[in-house]
Amino acid sequence: MGDFGRLPRPTLRSRQRCAADVDSLSVGGARTRTARLAPNLSGRHGHWSGYAIALLVPIIVAGGLVARPLHDAGLLWPALGLAVLGGLLACRTALRSNALRVPAAMLVFWLVLLAWFPLALSRTPDRFAGDREVTYLAQAALWTIPALLLTRGRAGGVRAQRRGWILALVLCCAIATWEITTGQHLWIAAQNPWPFGDAPRAAGTFINPNNLAAALVAMIAAATAALATLTGPVALHPPGIEEDGLDDGLDGGAFEDAFEAGRRTSRRLWLRIEQLVLAVLIAYGSVIIVLSGSRAALAALVGVVVLQGWRILRERAGGRGVLALLRRHLGVVVGLAVAGVAAFLGLLFAPERLIARNPLRRIVFGHLDPATAASDDLRAGLVRAALRYLRDSDYLGSGAGSFEALLAADPNPGVIARTNLHQAFVELVSQYGVVVGAAFAVAVLVLIGALLGSAVRDRRRTAGAARERRIARHEAYGYLLSYGAFGASASSALSYPAWWLTLTAAAAIAWWLAGSRIRRQGYSASRRSVSPSSM
């Protein structure tokens, strides 16, 4: 018989689109195309802002490694102006189409703080310290506002930001390795002794090991989210977007099938390499946090692990519930719990001859150490003193950079040592007043409300879309945990751009989740129409 009545063989493109339709509607453990698991920064037609934010994040985390040469060359403020201009140009279209409450709340806070500077400077007892803090805060605003605007409230911007944090993790791990192996630290002058003892701890670009550890939590949260997108049933790009380098003229055949198989094999190999690199970075960053001895950073890291574990359990359980899944695999759960407790106790009570410096023991039993207990009492006394200075200023703020000067002149400070406040949240309110504090609280509440509201709405989303958003939402929670640990443990995190960047990263995710429009359950994936540039 001839070709009369023969049905045309489906082309490669049609088979891919059919697979995309099936994958986007699948639930539980269904697999998606490997090609979609390792996307570009912002889709096939990547927006330049994606590459800009991926580069800006490690630059901010690098701190003085970049800012100091720019300052010495007189290029720091022009670079900040260029970053702000790029952010405004990138988001000019996103502002018309996305929910604005999250970025608007963040921008209003910064505007209120900047507008409060003249009053804060007029009230400070130390003009030099006030000018320095105001300058650093202005620089932090000019670094982080573009970091928010460059994401454009889009999924591609969130992914690009995530890659920027991973690059920052690579940078910090490299510096920490050099510091631990050589015993030399970047930001401690040669004539000054290392003030944190002889333990193998790294400070990186943050001067203090506690600051580095808290910042590493944000980087690990980003790396964990990236690893989750590479190991589960989620397509990071909308179905129907054409693959790079494929010709519509191909009409099937052995050559086409072999070509497709080769592409799939190479991408699967590259996927495995990415997974291995991310896993190593996460493990190594966690070790650095433990070595730092920071209790706040370790608690934040545990929070990130718990959030990710809960997300994985919910995905595995599907619609059956987490408890049903645990009962089904009770033996595995009990075995893992026993192994974890045994490993923890083994490290905790290991003989000193085996572990000369045991950071885990120092963290767990730190409250029994007289020096650590005195440090905790000192922190509480410093907070009480700051609140007293706020009350004496009629709740308008004691002035920029005023706490140390006020504490030094206080005849009865109620503390055993005169030092920095070590509590950035209280420092912000006490020095700049309740008006600035209220603007900050509103911005944080709007951010958290957008994250929680998206969790409620995503219950009606299709499986693939909801999973990607759930990964990003848990990533945002990790940024917030890092932000809280950094602000509560650092000697003075108020003027650190990297500290504000963690809050900005969470706000960028909340902006996307609050403004994106994704199909609900029951809609056909093939009817979804999303522009690549909008992602």
Short mmCIF file of C-alpha atoms in Angstrom, two decimals:
data_model
loop_
_atom_site.label_atom_id
_atom_site.label_comp_id
_atom_site.label_asym_id
_atom_site.label_seq_id
_atom_site.Cartn_x
_atom_site.Cartn_y
_atom_site.Cartn_z
CA MET A 1 0.00 0.00 0.00
CA GLY A 2 1.16 3.55 -0.62
CA ASP A 3 1.23 6.48 1.74
CA PHE A 4 -2.52 7.01 1.26
CA GLY A 5 -4.17 7.33 4.67
CA ARG A 6 -0.89 7.21 6.66
CA LEU A 7 -0.98 9.42 9.70
CA PRO A 8 1.94 11.87 9.89
CA ARG A 9 4.64 10.91 12.34
CA PRO A 10 4.72 13.33 15.29
CA THR A 11 7.63 15.72 15.17
CA LEU A 12 10.15 16.24 17.92
CA ARG A 13 8.54 19.55 18.83
CA SER A 14 5.07 18.06 19.17
CA ARG A 15 6.37 15.20 21.32
CA GLN A 16 8.11 17.66 23.61
CA ARG A 17 4.98 19.76 24.01
CA CYS A 18 2.89 16.70 24.78
CA ALA A 19 5.44 15.68 27.41
CA ALA A 20 5.31 19.18 28.86
CA ASP A 21 1.51 18.98 29.13
CA VAL A 22 1.70 15.67 30.97
CA ASP A 23 4.53 16.80 33.26
CA SER A 24 2.88 20.07 34.22
CA LEU A 25 -0.27 18.24 35.34
CA SER A 26 1.53 15.42 37.15
CA VAL A 27 1.61 15.09 40.92
CA GLY A 28 3.75 13.25 43.44
CA GLY A 29 6.90 11.71 42.02
CA ALA A 30 6.27 12.11 38.31
CA ARG A 31 9.36 13.10 36.34
CA THR A 32 9.76 16.09 34.05
CA ARG A 33 12.12 16.83 31.23
CA THR A 34 15.73 17.04 32.24
CA ALA A 35 16.18 19.95 29.86
CA ARG A 36 13.91 22.06 32.02
CA LEU A 37 15.77 21.28 35.24
CA ALA A 38 18.79 23.43 34.41
CA PRO A 39 17.47 26.68 32.91
CA ASN A 40 19.30 29.80 31.95
CA LEU A 41 19.28 32.81 34.25
CA SER A 42 16.03 34.25 32.97
CA GLY A 43 14.70 31.94 30.31
CA ARG A 44 15.70 31.50 26.70
CA HIS A 45 15.52 35.21 26.00
CA GLY A 46 17.27 36.14 29.25
CA HIS A 47 16.71 39.69 30.38
CA TRP A 48 19.91 41.57 31.10
CA SER A 49 18.69 42.29 34.64
CA GLY A 50 19.06 38.58 35.48
CA TYR A 51 22.77 38.69 34.79
CA ALA A 52 23.05 42.01 36.66
CA ILE A 53 21.45 40.71 39.86
CA ALA A 54 23.48 37.48 39.71
CA LEU A 55 26.61 39.65 39.68
CA LEU A 56 25.41 42.27 42.16
CA VAL A 57 24.70 39.81 44.99
CA PRO A 58 28.28 38.47 45.34
CA ILE A 59 29.62 42.02 44.95
CA ILE A 60 27.57 43.15 47.96
CA VAL A 61 28.55 40.08 49.98
CA ALA A 62 32.22 40.68 49.11
CA GLY A 63 31.98 43.95 51.03
CA GLY A 64 35.31 45.70 51.32
CA LEU A 65 36.96 43.44 48.75
CA VAL A 66 35.06 45.45 46.14
CA ALA A 67 33.89 48.57 47.98
CA ARG A 68 37.31 49.56 49.31
CA PRO A 69 39.08 49.65 45.90
CA LEU A 70 36.11 51.55 44.46
CA HIS A 71 36.25 54.03 47.34
CA ASP A 72 40.00 54.52 47.01
CA ALA A 73 39.55 55.18 43.30
CA GLY A 74 36.68 57.61 43.90
CA LEU A 75 34.26 55.38 42.01
CA LEU A 76 32.06 54.03 44.82
CA TRP A 77 29.26 56.60 44.61
CA PRO A 78 29.20 56.57 40.77
CA ALA A 79 28.95 52.76 40.93
CA LEU A 80 26.04 53.02 43.37
CA GLY A 81 24.31 55.54 41.12
CA LEU A 82 24.79 53.24 38.14
CA ALA A 83 23.27 50.34 40.12
CA VAL A 84 20.21 52.43 41.02
CA LEU A 85 19.79 53.53 37.41
CA GLY A 86 20.00 49.92 36.23
CA GLY A 87 17.37 48.89 38.77
CA LEU A 88 14.98 51.62 37.64
CA LEU A 89 15.44 50.72 33.98
CA ALA A 90 14.95 47.02 34.65
CA CYS A 91 11.69 47.33 36.56
CA ARG A 92 9.96 50.03 34.50
CA THR A 93 7.64 47.45 32.90
CA ALA A 94 7.30 45.19 35.93
CA LEU A 95 5.85 48.03 37.99
CA ARG A 96 2.82 48.13 35.71
CA SER A 97 2.01 44.43 35.87
CA ASN A 98 2.98 43.05 39.29
CA ALA A 99 1.67 43.52 42.80
CA LEU A 100 3.47 46.48 44.29
CA ARG A 101 2.75 46.23 48.00
CA VAL A 102 5.98 44.40 48.85
CA PRO A 103 8.47 46.61 46.93
CA ALA A 104 6.45 49.71 47.87
CA ALA A 105 6.65 48.86 51.57
CA MET A 106 10.41 48.31 51.32
CA LEU A 107 10.96 51.56 49.41
CA VAL A 108 8.78 53.53 51.84
CA PHE A 109 10.89 52.26 54.74
CA TRP A 110 14.10 53.34 53.07
CA LEU A 111 12.64 56.74 52.17
CA VAL A 112 11.45 57.30 55.74
CA LEU A 113 14.88 56.34 57.08
CA LEU A 114 16.71 58.58 54.62
CA ALA A 115 14.37 61.47 55.40
CA TRP A 116 15.06 60.99 59.13
CA PHE A 117 18.81 61.43 58.73
CA PRO A 118 18.88 65.23 59.34
CA LEU A 119 17.06 64.87 62.67
CA ALA A 120 19.20 61.85 63.63
CA LEU A 121 22.38 63.82 62.91
CA SER A 122 21.17 66.82 64.91
CA ARG A 123 20.59 64.61 67.95
CA THR A 124 23.78 62.54 67.95
CA PRO A 125 26.37 63.28 70.64
CA ASP A 126 29.16 62.03 68.36
CA ARG A 127 29.01 63.75 65.00
CA PHE A 128 31.83 61.69 63.50
CA ALA A 129 30.17 58.37 64.39
CA GLY A 130 26.82 59.74 63.21
CA ASP A 131 28.16 60.83 59.82
CA ARG A 132 29.87 57.49 59.35
CA GLU A 133 26.75 55.47 60.18
CA VAL A 134 24.51 57.63 57.98
CA THR A 135 26.96 57.22 55.10
CA TYR A 136 27.05 53.45 55.50
CA LEU A 137 23.26 53.26 55.74
CA ALA A 138 22.87 55.37 52.60
CA GLN A 139 25.28 53.06 50.80
CA ALA A 140 23.34 50.03 52.04
CA ALA A 141 20.14 51.56 50.63
CA LEU A 142 21.78 52.26 47.28
CA TRP A 143 23.10 48.70 47.12
CA THR A 144 19.94 46.87 48.13
CA ILE A 145 17.24 48.91 46.39
CA PRO A 146 18.67 48.00 42.94
CA ALA A 147 19.01 44.39 44.13
CA LEU A 148 15.24 44.37 44.65
CA LEU A 149 14.31 46.23 41.48
CA LEU A 150 16.55 44.11 39.24
CA THR A 151 14.52 41.00 40.05
CA ARG A 152 11.48 42.77 38.48
CA GLY A 153 9.09 40.67 40.52
CA ARG A 154 9.61 37.78 38.08
CA ALA A 155 10.54 34.13 38.44
CA GLY A 156 13.62 34.67 36.27
CA GLY A 157 14.81 37.42 38.60
CA VAL A 158 14.37 35.16 41.63
CA ARG A 159 16.39 32.40 39.94
CA ALA A 160 19.11 34.84 38.97
CA GLN A 161 19.24 36.19 42.52
CA ARG A 162 19.55 32.61 43.76
CA ARG A 163 22.55 32.04 41.52
CA GLY A 164 24.11 35.22 42.85
CA TRP A 165 23.88 33.87 46.39
CA ILE A 166 25.48 30.60 45.22
CA LEU A 167 28.37 32.57 43.72
CA ALA A 168 28.68 34.37 47.06
CA LEU A 169 28.81 30.99 48.80
CA VAL A 170 31.65 29.89 46.54
CA LEU A 171 33.52 33.13 47.34
CA CYS A 172 33.04 32.82 51.11
CA CYS A 173 34.00 29.14 51.17
CA ALA A 174 37.18 29.90 49.23
CA ILE A 175 38.15 32.72 51.60
CA ALA A 176 37.32 30.60 54.65
CA THR A 177 39.48 27.76 53.37
CA TRP A 178 42.42 30.10 52.95
CA GLU A 179 41.92 31.60 56.41
CA ILE A 180 41.61 28.27 58.19
CA THR A 181 44.58 26.66 56.44
CA THR A 182 46.94 29.64 56.68
CA GLY A 183 45.83 31.09 60.02
CA GLN A 184 45.66 34.57 58.47
CA HIS A 185 42.49 36.64 58.21
CA LEU A 186 41.67 39.18 55.57
CA TRP A 187 40.26 42.01 57.69
CA ILE A 188 42.55 41.83 60.71
CA ALA A 189 45.64 43.98 60.39
CA ALA A 190 48.99 42.27 60.80
CA GLN A 191 49.88 44.36 63.85
CA ASN A 192 46.67 43.41 65.67
CA PRO A 193 46.19 39.98 67.26
CA TRP A 194 43.31 37.77 66.18
CA PRO A 195 40.68 38.52 68.86
CA PHE A 196 38.79 35.21 68.66
CA GLY A 197 41.32 32.76 70.09
CA ASP A 198 43.26 30.06 68.28
CA ALA A 199 40.26 28.00 67.12
CA PRO A 200 40.10 27.28 63.37
CA ARG A 201 37.43 29.87 62.61
CA ALA A 202 37.03 32.03 59.55
CA ALA A 203 35.80 35.62 59.32
CA GLY A 204 35.71 36.02 55.55
CA THR A 205 34.73 39.52 54.48
CA PHE A 206 32.67 40.10 57.64
CA ILE A 207 35.45 40.78 60.21
CA ASN A 208 33.73 38.55 62.77
CA PRO A 209 33.10 34.76 62.53
CA ASN A 210 29.55 35.22 63.85
CA ASN A 211 28.72 37.59 61.00
CA LEU A 212 30.11 35.22 58.39
CA ALA A 213 28.18 32.30 59.87
CA ALA A 214 24.89 34.20 59.83
CA ALA A 215 25.41 35.30 56.23
CA LEU A 216 26.29 31.74 55.22
CA VAL A 217 22.80 30.66 56.31
CA ALA A 218 21.29 32.81 53.54
CA MET A 219 23.71 31.38 50.98
CA ILE A 220 22.94 27.82 52.08
CA ALA A 221 19.21 28.54 51.81
CA ALA A 222 19.73 29.63 48.19
CA ALA A 223 21.90 26.61 47.39
CA THR A 224 19.34 24.28 48.98
CA ALA A 225 16.57 25.80 46.86
CA ALA A 226 18.68 25.38 43.72
CA LEU A 227 19.37 21.76 44.64
CA ALA A 228 15.65 21.16 45.18
CA THR A 229 14.85 22.41 41.68
CA LEU A 230 17.37 19.93 40.27
CA THR A 231 16.12 16.88 42.13
CA GLY A 232 12.33 16.96 41.94
CA PRO A 233 9.42 17.00 39.51
CA VAL A 234 9.37 20.68 38.64
CA ALA A 235 9.75 22.41 35.28
CA LEU A 236 11.30 25.80 35.88
CA HIS A 237 10.07 27.21 32.56
CA PRO A 238 6.53 27.31 31.26
CA PRO A 239 5.55 24.44 28.96
CA GLY A 240 5.57 25.15 25.27
CA ILE A 241 8.68 27.35 25.19
CA GLU A 242 10.82 26.18 22.32
CA GLU A 243 14.08 24.44 22.98
CA ASP A 244 17.30 26.11 21.89
CA GLY A 245 18.81 24.95 18.64
CA LEU A 246 15.93 22.77 17.42
CA ASP A 247 14.66 23.09 13.89
CA ASP A 248 10.95 23.05 13.21
CA GLY A 249 11.69 21.38 9.88
CA LEU A 250 12.69 18.10 11.50
CA ASP A 251 9.97 15.56 10.82
CA GLY A 252 11.16 12.59 12.84
CA GLY A 253 13.40 9.68 12.02
CA ALA A 254 16.42 7.89 13.43
CA PHE A 255 18.68 10.95 13.20
CA GLU A 256 16.25 13.08 15.15
CA ASP A 257 15.78 10.45 17.86
CA ALA A 258 19.53 9.98 18.22
CA PHE A 259 20.03 13.73 18.42
CA GLU A 260 17.40 14.04 21.13
CA ALA A 261 18.87 11.10 23.07
CA GLY A 262 22.34 12.65 22.94
CA ARG A 263 21.07 15.99 24.21
CA ARG A 264 19.19 14.28 27.02
CA THR A 265 22.25 12.27 28.07
CA SER A 266 24.57 15.28 28.10
CA ARG A 267 22.13 17.37 30.06
CA ARG A 268 21.56 14.58 32.56
CA LEU A 269 25.32 14.35 33.11
CA TRP A 270 25.57 18.10 33.60
CA LEU A 271 22.62 17.89 35.99
CA ARG A 272 24.44 15.33 38.14
CA ILE A 273 27.51 17.56 38.27
CA GLU A 274 25.42 20.53 39.38
CA GLN A 275 23.79 18.45 42.09
CA LEU A 276 27.16 17.26 43.40
CA VAL A 277 28.64 20.78 43.45
CA LEU A 278 25.65 22.20 45.30
CA ALA A 279 25.66 19.37 47.85
CA VAL A 280 29.38 19.90 48.55
CA LEU A 281 28.89 23.67 48.95
CA ILE A 282 25.99 23.17 51.37
CA ALA A 283 27.95 20.67 53.47
CA TYR A 284 31.10 22.78 53.52
CA GLY A 285 29.22 25.96 54.41
CA SER A 286 27.51 24.09 57.26
CA VAL A 287 30.89 22.98 58.61
CA ILE A 288 32.11 26.58 58.60
CA ILE A 289 29.02 27.63 60.56
CA VAL A 290 29.68 24.94 63.19
CA LEU A 291 33.35 25.96 63.44
CA SER A 292 32.34 29.59 63.96
CA GLY A 293 30.71 28.74 67.29
CA SER A 294 27.77 31.05 66.57
CA ARG A 295 24.69 29.77 68.38
CA ALA A 296 22.35 32.10 66.50
CA ALA A 297 23.70 31.03 63.09
CA LEU A 298 23.54 27.34 64.03
CA ALA A 299 19.93 27.75 65.18
CA ALA A 300 19.08 29.48 61.89
CA LEU A 301 20.78 26.67 59.95
CA VAL A 302 18.74 24.09 61.85
CA GLY A 303 15.65 26.09 60.94
CA VAL A 304 16.57 25.94 57.25
CA VAL A 305 17.10 22.16 57.49
CA VAL A 306 13.77 21.66 59.27
CA LEU A 307 11.91 23.74 56.67
CA GLN A 308 13.44 21.80 53.82
CA GLY A 309 12.72 18.50 55.52
CA TRP A 310 9.10 19.47 56.05
CA ARG A 311 8.79 20.48 52.39
CA ILE A 312 10.22 17.15 51.24
CA LEU A 313 7.91 15.22 53.54
CA ARG A 314 4.87 17.05 52.20
CA GLU A 315 5.92 16.34 48.61
CA ARG A 316 6.48 12.66 49.34
CA ALA A 317 3.20 12.38 51.18
CA GLY A 318 1.14 13.95 48.40
CA GLY A 319 -2.46 14.06 49.49
CA ARG A 320 -2.09 11.34 52.15
CA GLY A 321 -0.67 13.57 54.87
CA VAL A 322 2.74 13.62 56.49
CA LEU A 323 1.77 11.39 59.44
CA ALA A 324 0.54 8.65 57.11
CA LEU A 325 3.87 8.74 55.25
CA LEU A 326 5.84 8.53 58.50
CA ARG A 327 3.80 5.55 59.68
CA ARG A 328 4.37 3.82 56.36
CA HIS A 329 8.14 4.21 56.68
CA LEU A 330 8.34 3.96 60.46
CA GLY A 331 11.42 1.73 60.43
CA VAL A 332 13.42 4.13 58.29
CA VAL A 333 12.35 7.11 60.41
CA VAL A 334 13.33 5.40 63.66
CA GLY A 335 16.65 4.26 62.21
CA LEU A 336 17.54 7.76 61.03
CA ALA A 337 16.53 9.26 64.36
CA VAL A 338 18.66 6.79 66.31
CA ALA A 339 21.64 7.32 64.00
CA GLY A 340 21.30 11.08 64.28
CA VAL A 341 21.13 11.04 68.07
CA ALA A 342 24.10 8.67 68.25
CA ALA A 343 26.19 10.86 65.96
CA PHE A 344 25.24 13.99 67.93
CA LEU A 345 26.15 12.41 71.28
CA GLY A 346 29.35 10.98 69.84
CA LEU A 347 30.53 14.40 68.68
CA LEU A 348 29.32 16.08 71.83
CA PHE A 349 31.09 13.81 74.30
CA ALA A 350 34.11 12.84 72.20
CA PRO A 351 37.35 12.73 74.25
CA GLU A 352 39.50 15.82 74.09
CA ARG A 353 42.42 13.81 72.68
CA LEU A 354 40.29 13.00 69.63
CA ILE A 355 38.75 16.44 69.19
CA ALA A 356 41.01 19.08 70.66
CA ARG A 357 38.60 21.90 69.90
CA ASN A 358 35.00 20.80 69.83
CA PRO A 359 32.80 23.65 68.57
CA LEU A 360 29.64 21.62 69.06
CA ARG A 361 30.39 21.18 72.75
CA ARG A 362 31.10 24.90 73.05
CA ILE A 363 27.75 25.75 71.44
CA VAL A 364 25.59 23.27 73.38
CA PHE A 365 27.16 23.81 76.80
CA GLY A 366 27.97 27.46 76.28
CA HIS A 367 25.33 28.59 78.74
CA LEU A 368 27.21 26.68 81.48
CA ASP A 369 30.43 28.57 80.73
CA PRO A 370 30.78 31.62 83.01
CA ALA A 371 32.17 33.76 80.17
CA THR A 372 29.29 32.87 77.85
CA ALA A 373 26.71 33.45 80.59
CA ALA A 374 28.26 36.84 81.31
CA SER A 375 28.11 37.65 77.60
CA ASP A 376 24.39 36.86 77.51
CA ASP A 377 23.79 39.06 80.56
CA LEU A 378 25.78 41.81 78.88
CA ARG A 379 23.61 41.65 75.75
CA ALA A 380 20.44 41.94 77.84
CA GLY A 381 21.87 44.90 79.74
CA LEU A 382 22.83 46.66 76.51
CA VAL A 383 19.28 46.29 75.19
CA ARG A 384 17.85 47.73 78.40
CA ALA A 385 20.22 50.69 78.16
CA ALA A 386 19.25 51.34 74.52
CA LEU A 387 15.55 51.31 75.38
CA ARG A 388 16.22 53.75 78.21
CA TYR A 389 17.99 56.12 75.82
CA LEU A 390 15.03 55.83 73.44
CA ARG A 391 12.63 56.78 76.21
CA ASP A 392 14.79 59.75 77.18
CA SER A 393 14.70 60.98 73.56
CA ASP A 394 10.87 61.18 73.59
CA TYR A 395 10.86 58.12 71.30
CA LEU A 396 12.22 60.17 68.39
CA GLY A 397 15.62 58.47 68.52
CA SER A 398 18.85 59.20 70.34
CA GLY A 399 20.67 60.04 67.12
CA ALA A 400 22.71 58.33 64.42
CA GLY A 401 25.61 56.31 65.81
CA SER A 402 24.80 57.54 69.31
CA PHE A 403 24.59 54.38 71.39
CA GLU A 404 28.31 53.88 72.05
CA ALA A 405 28.80 57.55 72.97
CA LEU A 406 25.77 57.57 75.28
CA LEU A 407 26.87 54.34 76.93
CA ALA A 408 30.38 55.68 77.48
CA ALA A 409 29.01 58.83 79.14
CA ASP A 410 26.36 57.03 81.17
CA PRO A 411 27.29 57.12 84.89
CA ASN A 412 25.12 54.07 85.62
CA PRO A 413 24.77 52.00 82.42
CA GLY A 414 23.86 48.78 84.21
CA VAL A 415 26.29 46.65 82.15
CA ILE A 416 29.58 45.00 82.96
CA ALA A 417 31.32 46.33 79.83
CA ARG A 418 30.84 49.27 77.50
CA THR A 419 30.62 47.94 73.95
CA ASN A 420 28.44 47.82 70.85
CA LEU A 421 24.74 47.09 71.21
CA HIS A 422 24.87 43.66 69.49
CA GLN A 423 21.20 43.93 68.53
CA ALA A 424 20.59 45.67 65.20
CA PHE A 425 16.79 45.75 65.48
CA VAL A 426 16.86 47.54 68.82
CA GLU A 427 19.67 49.76 67.55
CA LEU A 428 17.57 50.89 64.60
CA VAL A 429 14.60 51.85 66.76
CA SER A 430 16.56 53.37 69.63
CA GLN A 431 18.72 55.59 67.43
CA TYR A 432 16.16 56.58 64.78
CA GLY A 433 12.92 56.50 66.74
CA VAL A 434 9.58 54.77 66.64
CA VAL A 435 8.56 56.35 63.31
CA VAL A 436 11.38 54.62 61.48
CA GLY A 437 10.76 51.50 63.56
CA ALA A 438 7.08 51.51 62.55
CA ALA A 439 7.98 51.83 58.85
CA PHE A 440 10.39 48.92 59.23
CA ALA A 441 7.79 46.79 61.03
CA VAL A 442 5.20 47.49 58.32
CA ALA A 443 7.65 46.47 55.58
CA VAL A 444 8.49 43.20 57.34
CA LEU A 445 4.82 42.42 58.06
CA VAL A 446 3.84 43.07 54.43
CA LEU A 447 6.65 40.78 53.29
CA ILE A 448 5.65 37.96 55.64
CA GLY A 449 1.97 38.44 54.78
CA ALA A 450 2.73 38.08 51.07
CA LEU A 451 4.64 34.84 51.71
CA LEU A 452 1.90 33.34 53.87
CA GLY A 453 -0.84 34.51 51.50
CA SER A 454 0.89 32.87 48.56
CA ALA A 455 1.01 29.60 50.51
CA VAL A 456 -2.78 29.68 50.87
CA ARG A 457 -3.36 30.52 47.21
CA ASP A 458 -0.95 27.85 45.97
CA ARG A 459 -3.14 25.09 47.33
CA ARG A 460 -5.27 25.62 44.22
CA ARG A 461 -2.34 25.66 41.79
CA THR A 462 -1.21 22.85 39.53
CA ALA A 463 1.44 20.57 40.97
CA GLY A 464 4.49 21.74 39.02
CA ALA A 465 3.79 25.46 39.43
CA ALA A 466 2.98 25.12 43.13
CA ARG A 467 6.18 23.17 43.82
CA GLU A 468 8.43 25.80 42.29
CA ARG A 469 6.72 28.51 44.30
CA ARG A 470 6.91 26.40 47.47
CA ILE A 471 10.67 25.99 47.00
CA ALA A 472 11.07 29.73 46.59
CA ARG A 473 8.89 30.42 49.62
CA HIS A 474 11.03 28.18 51.84
CA GLU A 475 14.09 29.89 50.40
CA ALA A 476 12.62 33.23 51.52
CA TYR A 477 12.08 31.81 55.02
CA GLY A 478 15.78 30.87 55.04
CA TYR A 479 16.74 34.43 54.14
CA LEU A 480 14.60 35.73 57.00
CA LEU A 481 16.22 33.29 59.44
CA SER A 482 19.64 34.50 58.32
CA TYR A 483 18.51 38.11 58.67
CA GLY A 484 17.30 37.52 62.21
CA ALA A 485 20.43 35.63 63.28
CA PHE A 486 22.71 38.27 61.76
CA GLY A 487 20.88 41.16 63.41
CA ALA A 488 20.71 39.45 66.81
CA SER A 489 24.32 38.20 67.00
CA ALA A 490 26.52 40.70 65.15
CA SER A 491 28.19 43.47 67.14
CA SER A 492 26.54 46.03 64.85
CA ALA A 493 24.85 44.75 61.69
CA LEU A 494 22.99 47.99 61.03
CA SER A 495 25.45 49.35 58.48
CA TYR A 496 26.19 46.04 56.70
CA PRO A 497 24.80 46.04 53.12
CA ALA A 498 24.95 42.23 53.16
CA TRP A 499 22.61 42.18 56.17
CA TRP A 500 20.03 44.30 54.39
CA LEU A 501 20.52 42.20 51.26
CA THR A 502 19.13 39.11 53.02
CA LEU A 503 15.89 40.98 53.75
CA THR A 504 15.83 42.26 50.18
CA ALA A 505 16.22 38.71 48.84
CA ALA A 506 13.17 37.57 50.80
CA ALA A 507 11.25 40.63 49.59
CA ALA A 508 12.08 39.83 45.96
CA ILE A 509 10.59 36.35 46.35
CA ALA A 510 7.51 37.73 48.11
CA TRP A 511 7.10 40.27 45.29
CA TRP A 512 7.08 37.52 42.69
CA LEU A 513 4.76 35.25 44.65
CA ALA A 514 2.30 38.07 45.32
CA GLY A 515 2.19 39.32 41.75
CA SER A 516 2.52 36.25 39.53
CA ARG A 517 -0.49 34.69 37.86
CA ILE A 518 -0.32 30.92 37.44
CA ARG A 519 -3.07 28.67 36.19
CA ARG A 520 -5.28 26.84 38.66
CA GLN A 521 -6.03 23.14 38.83
CA GLY A 522 -8.08 21.91 35.88
CA TYR A 523 -6.68 24.28 33.26
CA SER A 524 -4.94 22.74 30.30
CA ALA A 525 -1.18 23.26 30.30
CA SER A 526 -1.18 23.60 26.55
CA ARG A 527 -3.34 26.72 26.80
CA ARG A 528 -0.92 28.47 29.08
CA SER A 529 0.51 31.53 27.37
CA VAL A 530 3.51 33.12 29.05
CA SER A 531 6.12 35.27 27.37
CA PRO A 532 9.68 34.04 27.96
CA SER A 533 10.84 37.55 28.72
CA SER A 534 8.25 37.90 31.46
CA MET A 535 9.80 35.08 33.43
#
